Tab-separated table of C-alpha atoms in Angstrom:
chain	number	residue	atom	x	y	z
A	1107	MET	CA	-35.394	-273.599	-65.746
A	1108	THR	CA	-32.359	-272.206	-63.930
A	1109	SER	CA	-29.702	-269.683	-64.898
A	1110	PRO	CA	-26.422	-270.940	-66.388
A	1111	ASP	CA	-23.749	-272.268	-64.054
A	1112	PRO	CA	-21.308	-269.390	-63.340
A	1113	LEU	CA	-18.476	-271.695	-64.388
A	1114	GLU	CA	-19.987	-271.850	-67.882
A	1115	ILE	CA	-19.957	-268.099	-68.425
A	1116	GLY	CA	-17.140	-267.004	-70.719
A	1117	GLU	CA	-15.875	-263.716	-72.086
A	1118	LEU	CA	-17.891	-260.532	-72.204
A	1119	LEU	CA	-18.925	-260.045	-75.827
A	1120	ALA	CA	-20.917	-256.824	-75.623
A	1121	SER	CA	-22.514	-254.381	-73.219
A	1122	GLY	CA	-25.728	-252.586	-74.085
A	1123	ALA	CA	-27.975	-250.118	-72.348
A	1124	THR	CA	-29.727	-252.732	-70.220
A	1125	ALA	CA	-27.700	-255.938	-70.380
A	1126	ASP	CA	-24.312	-257.578	-70.800
A	1127	VAL	CA	-23.761	-260.399	-73.283
A	1128	TYR	CA	-21.402	-263.281	-72.473
A	1129	ALA	CA	-20.161	-266.278	-74.409
A	1130	LEU	CA	-21.445	-269.595	-73.069
A	1131	GLY	CA	-19.940	-272.109	-75.452
A	1132	ARG	CA	-21.708	-274.706	-77.594
A	1133	GLY	CA	-23.053	-271.969	-79.862
A	1134	ARG	CA	-24.847	-270.017	-77.124
A	1135	VAL	CA	-24.696	-266.592	-75.527
A	1136	LEU	CA	-26.049	-265.293	-72.233
A	1137	ARG	CA	-27.830	-261.947	-72.177
A	1138	ARG	CA	-27.866	-260.924	-68.502
A	1139	TYR	CA	-29.988	-257.904	-67.613
A	1140	ARG	CA	-28.481	-255.643	-64.979
A	1141	ASP	CA	-31.841	-255.064	-63.320
A	1142	PRO	CA	-32.648	-258.387	-61.589
A	1143	ALA	CA	-36.357	-257.616	-61.961
A	1144	TRP	CA	-36.129	-257.286	-65.747
A	1145	PRO	CA	-38.712	-259.625	-67.341
A	1146	ALA	CA	-36.488	-261.802	-69.503
A	1147	ASP	CA	-39.410	-264.196	-69.919
A	1148	ARG	CA	-41.411	-261.462	-71.689
A	1149	VAL	CA	-38.505	-260.814	-74.051
A	1150	ALA	CA	-38.364	-264.550	-74.709
A	1151	ARG	CA	-42.086	-264.698	-75.521
A	1152	ALA	CA	-41.769	-261.986	-78.142
A	1153	ALA	CA	-38.625	-263.462	-79.694
A	1154	ARG	CA	-40.085	-266.967	-79.867
A	1155	LEU	CA	-43.304	-265.705	-81.413
A	1156	ALA	CA	-41.354	-263.762	-84.033
A	1157	ARG	CA	-39.046	-266.659	-84.856
A	1158	ASN	CA	-41.918	-269.129	-85.147
A	1159	ALA	CA	-43.542	-266.757	-87.639
A	1160	GLY	CA	-40.425	-266.611	-89.797
A	1161	VAL	CA	-38.726	-263.453	-88.537
A	1162	PRO	CA	-34.944	-264.034	-88.572
A	1163	THR	CA	-34.059	-263.844	-84.893
A	1164	PRO	CA	-31.908	-266.054	-82.627
A	1165	LEU	CA	-33.447	-269.157	-81.092
A	1166	VAL	CA	-34.270	-268.647	-77.402
A	1167	LEU	CA	-32.965	-271.546	-75.328
A	1168	LEU	CA	-33.709	-270.396	-71.773
A	1169	ALA	CA	-35.259	-267.517	-69.858
A	1170	ALA	CA	-34.780	-267.448	-66.086
A	1171	GLY	CA	-34.940	-264.349	-63.917
A	1172	PRO	CA	-32.765	-261.664	-65.527
A	1173	ASP	CA	-31.030	-264.209	-67.782
A	1174	LEU	CA	-31.778	-264.971	-71.413
A	1175	VAL	CA	-29.822	-267.671	-73.249
A	1176	VAL	CA	-30.007	-267.653	-77.044
A	1177	GLU	CA	-28.152	-269.205	-79.922
A	1178	ARG	CA	-25.013	-267.354	-80.932
A	1179	VAL	CA	-24.986	-265.497	-84.246
A	1180	ASP	CA	-21.466	-264.711	-85.405
A	1181	GLY	CA	-21.245	-261.534	-87.418
A	1182	PRO	CA	-20.949	-257.762	-87.185
A	1183	THR	CA	-23.814	-255.368	-86.677
A	1184	MET	CA	-25.334	-253.571	-89.630
A	1185	LEU	CA	-24.066	-250.319	-88.112
A	1186	HIS	CA	-20.511	-251.661	-88.151
A	1187	GLN	CA	-20.849	-252.726	-91.779
A	1188	LEU	CA	-22.207	-249.325	-92.768
A	1189	ALA	CA	-19.414	-247.491	-90.954
A	1190	ALA	CA	-16.792	-249.732	-92.569
A	1191	GLY	CA	-18.230	-249.177	-96.039
A	1192	ARG	CA	-19.054	-252.873	-96.417
A	1193	MET	CA	-22.791	-252.314	-96.831
A	1194	ALA	CA	-24.505	-249.745	-99.010
A	1195	THR	CA	-27.021	-247.367	-97.468
A	1196	ASP	CA	-29.862	-248.382	-99.780
A	1197	GLU	CA	-29.229	-252.087	-99.148
A	1198	ALA	CA	-29.166	-251.628	-95.378
A	1199	MET	CA	-32.339	-249.561	-95.241
A	1200	THR	CA	-34.143	-252.070	-97.461
A	1201	VAL	CA	-33.157	-254.765	-94.961
A	1202	LEU	CA	-34.559	-252.655	-92.098
A	1203	ALA	CA	-37.808	-252.132	-93.991
A	1204	ASP	CA	-38.079	-255.856	-94.766
A	1205	LEU	CA	-37.510	-256.745	-91.104
A	1206	HIS	CA	-40.301	-254.363	-90.161
A	1207	ARG	CA	-42.649	-255.999	-92.651
A	1208	SER	CA	-41.859	-259.537	-91.522
A	1209	THR	CA	-42.360	-258.526	-87.879
A	1210	HIS	CA	-45.645	-256.760	-88.603
A	1211	ARG	CA	-47.047	-259.832	-90.334
A	1212	VAL	CA	-47.195	-261.469	-86.890
A	1213	ARG	CA	-50.724	-261.027	-85.569
A	1214	ARG	CA	-51.827	-260.942	-81.965
A	1215	ALA	CA	-51.581	-264.290	-80.187
A	1216	PRO	CA	-53.974	-264.501	-77.213
A	1217	HIS	CA	-51.506	-266.518	-75.136
A	1218	VAL	CA	-48.632	-264.022	-75.577
A	1219	ASP	CA	-48.786	-261.212	-73.031
A	1220	LEU	CA	-46.968	-258.087	-74.251
A	1221	PRO	CA	-47.373	-254.359	-73.581
A	1222	GLU	CA	-50.243	-252.684	-75.423
A	1223	THR	CA	-49.655	-249.661	-77.668
A	1224	GLY	CA	-52.872	-249.668	-79.702
A	1225	GLY	CA	-52.977	-252.370	-82.364
A	1226	ASP	CA	-52.934	-256.101	-83.024
A	1227	GLN	CA	-49.593	-256.666	-84.726
A	1228	LEU	CA	-46.185	-257.451	-83.279
A	1229	ILE	CA	-43.917	-254.405	-83.211
A	1230	HIS	CA	-40.271	-254.268	-82.151
A	1231	LEU	CA	-39.883	-250.598	-81.130
A	1232	ASP	CA	-36.077	-250.703	-81.251
A	1233	LEU	CA	-35.340	-251.723	-84.834
A	1234	HIS	CA	-32.186	-249.935	-85.981
A	1235	PRO	CA	-28.787	-250.809	-87.511
A	1236	ASN	CA	-27.146	-251.681	-84.187
A	1237	ASN	CA	-29.835	-254.286	-83.462
A	1238	VAL	CA	-29.339	-256.162	-86.720
A	1239	LEU	CA	-26.521	-258.690	-86.978
A	1240	ILE	CA	-25.212	-259.659	-90.396
A	1241	GLY	CA	-24.776	-263.378	-89.805
A	1242	PRO	CA	-23.578	-266.189	-92.083
A	1243	ASP	CA	-27.150	-266.755	-93.296
A	1244	GLY	CA	-28.126	-263.108	-93.603
A	1245	PRO	CA	-29.534	-260.354	-91.388
A	1246	VAL	CA	-30.787	-261.306	-87.914
A	1247	LEU	CA	-32.927	-259.059	-85.708
A	1248	ILE	CA	-32.039	-259.014	-82.003
A	1249	ASP	CA	-33.048	-257.254	-78.762
A	1250	TRP	CA	-36.806	-257.682	-78.303
A	1251	GLU	CA	-36.947	-255.811	-74.978
A	1252	ASN	CA	-39.429	-253.201	-76.229
A	1253	ALA	CA	-41.671	-255.579	-78.196
A	1254	ALA	CA	-45.374	-254.870	-77.918
A	1255	TRP	CA	-48.728	-255.269	-79.582
A	1256	GLY	CA	-49.332	-252.244	-81.750
A	1257	ALA	CA	-49.545	-250.722	-85.210
A	1258	PRO	CA	-46.810	-250.845	-87.873
A	1259	GLY	CA	-46.822	-247.077	-88.357
A	1260	LEU	CA	-45.673	-246.498	-84.784
A	1261	ASP	CA	-42.849	-249.026	-85.120
A	1262	VAL	CA	-41.665	-247.411	-88.357
A	1263	ALA	CA	-41.872	-243.966	-86.743
A	1264	VAL	CA	-39.719	-245.091	-83.801
A	1265	THR	CA	-37.031	-246.321	-86.207
A	1266	ALA	CA	-37.204	-243.015	-88.076
A	1267	VAL	CA	-36.777	-241.101	-84.807
A	1268	ILE	CA	-33.752	-243.222	-83.868
A	1269	LEU	CA	-32.148	-242.606	-87.274
A	1270	ALA	CA	-32.945	-238.883	-87.097
A	1271	CYS	CA	-31.414	-238.519	-83.628
A	1272	TYR	CA	-28.316	-240.399	-84.778
A	1273	ALA	CA	-27.899	-238.108	-87.792
A	1274	LEU	CA	-28.426	-234.942	-85.768
A	1275	ALA	CA	-26.179	-236.021	-82.892
A	1276	TYR	CA	-23.171	-237.384	-84.739
A	1277	LEU	CA	-23.227	-236.513	-88.430
A	1278	ALA	CA	-24.867	-233.161	-89.054
A	1279	ASP	CA	-21.804	-231.001	-88.366
A	1280	ARG	CA	-19.229	-233.063	-90.238
A	1281	HIS	CA	-20.913	-235.191	-92.892
A	1282	PRO	CA	-22.418	-233.646	-96.037
A	1283	ASN	CA	-24.845	-236.557	-96.395
A	1284	ALA	CA	-25.842	-236.800	-92.742
A	1285	THR	CA	-29.476	-237.665	-93.454
A	1286	ASP	CA	-28.828	-240.320	-96.120
A	1287	LEU	CA	-29.765	-243.250	-93.857
A	1288	LEU	CA	-33.002	-241.651	-92.732
A	1289	ASP	CA	-33.916	-240.489	-96.235
A	1290	ALA	CA	-33.289	-243.958	-97.675
A	1291	PHE	CA	-35.309	-245.606	-94.909
A	1292	LEU	CA	-38.307	-243.319	-95.400
A	1293	THR	CA	-38.229	-244.130	-99.122
A	1294	VAL	CA	-38.547	-247.905	-98.693
A	1295	ALA	CA	-40.359	-248.328	-95.360
A	1296	GLU	CA	-44.049	-248.743	-94.669
A	1297	PRO	CA	-45.843	-245.436	-94.021
A	1298	LEU	CA	-45.046	-244.072	-90.591
A	1299	ASP	CA	-47.732	-242.872	-88.214
A	1300	ARG	CA	-48.024	-241.386	-84.721
A	1301	LEU	CA	-44.719	-239.556	-85.036
A	1302	ASP	CA	-45.313	-237.502	-81.894
A	1303	ASP	CA	-46.071	-240.713	-79.971
A	1304	ALA	CA	-42.834	-242.202	-81.297
A	1305	VAL	CA	-40.861	-239.211	-80.020
A	1306	GLU	CA	-42.492	-239.502	-76.601
A	1307	PHE	CA	-41.804	-243.238	-76.503
A	1308	ARG	CA	-38.136	-242.556	-77.163
A	1309	ARG	CA	-38.202	-239.794	-74.563
A	1310	SER	CA	-39.407	-242.365	-72.021
A	1311	ARG	CA	-36.276	-244.385	-72.833
A	1312	THR	CA	-33.686	-241.619	-72.413
A	1313	ALA	CA	-32.129	-243.433	-69.454
A	1314	PHE	CA	-31.088	-246.136	-71.920
A	1315	MET	CA	-29.702	-243.986	-74.748
A	1316	PRO	CA	-26.646	-241.775	-75.230
A	1317	ALA	CA	-27.180	-238.224	-74.011
A	1318	ALA	CA	-26.154	-236.837	-77.404
A	1319	GLU	CA	-29.057	-238.658	-79.068
A	1320	ALA	CA	-31.570	-237.852	-76.333
A	1321	ALA	CA	-30.782	-234.158	-76.780
A	1322	GLN	CA	-31.980	-234.309	-80.393
A	1323	LEU	CA	-35.466	-235.693	-79.752
A	1324	ASP	CA	-37.160	-232.313	-80.098
A	1325	ARG	CA	-35.557	-231.771	-83.517
A	1326	ALA	CA	-36.075	-235.303	-84.805
A	1327	ALA	CA	-39.761	-235.012	-85.691
A	1328	GLY	CA	-39.163	-231.818	-87.667
A	1329	LEU	CA	-36.398	-233.451	-89.693
A	1330	ILE	CA	-38.568	-236.480	-90.443
A	1331	ARG	CA	-41.488	-234.318	-91.536
A	1332	TYR	CA	-39.186	-232.267	-93.759
A	1333	LEU	CA	-37.730	-235.335	-95.483
A	1334	SER	CA	-41.165	-236.957	-95.823
A	1335	GLY	CA	-42.288	-233.957	-97.842
């Protein structure tokens, strides 16, 4: 398979930490990783495995070099809906917890080579409100770059760390209910485990996260432990 013809590539739809997303037409988008050595084929393997097992995620149409072509899902992110007051906190965190559970039901497939983190279930390791689109048919989980074989507790802990860093970085000084998202998530999610490992995993990704969030990693675990009782 080859990358899309440059003449097909349309408007820039979004820019993330590692890739830019372009419209392609005919219900498709191109996710082009900025690092030409990025293994888009590995991302495709994880996404296809998840979709085939019933996890709501876009259909992968092509993976070639740093390019990943997937079906287009029209809709805002969960984070946008939360910020706009169009989605309740409890509803959103229940969706996150359900996406974790559906992902973790996927058991190791011998033919699917993914990073190893100690376990035999599919884990996403970047499941948070900005990686969930609210499409016409419901929530859709995107961005499988960090997918690995592992244990559910680690995946849940990584999400908790992301939510904790977000609360500490942006909400703590000006929002009386800064920890509501994290508190609601911990209430409905599977039990988290390996919290210190989750913090270190996020620390290994600081090049791909806002500096304000990275600066809160040392405080995140303490906040999570406090809220977990």
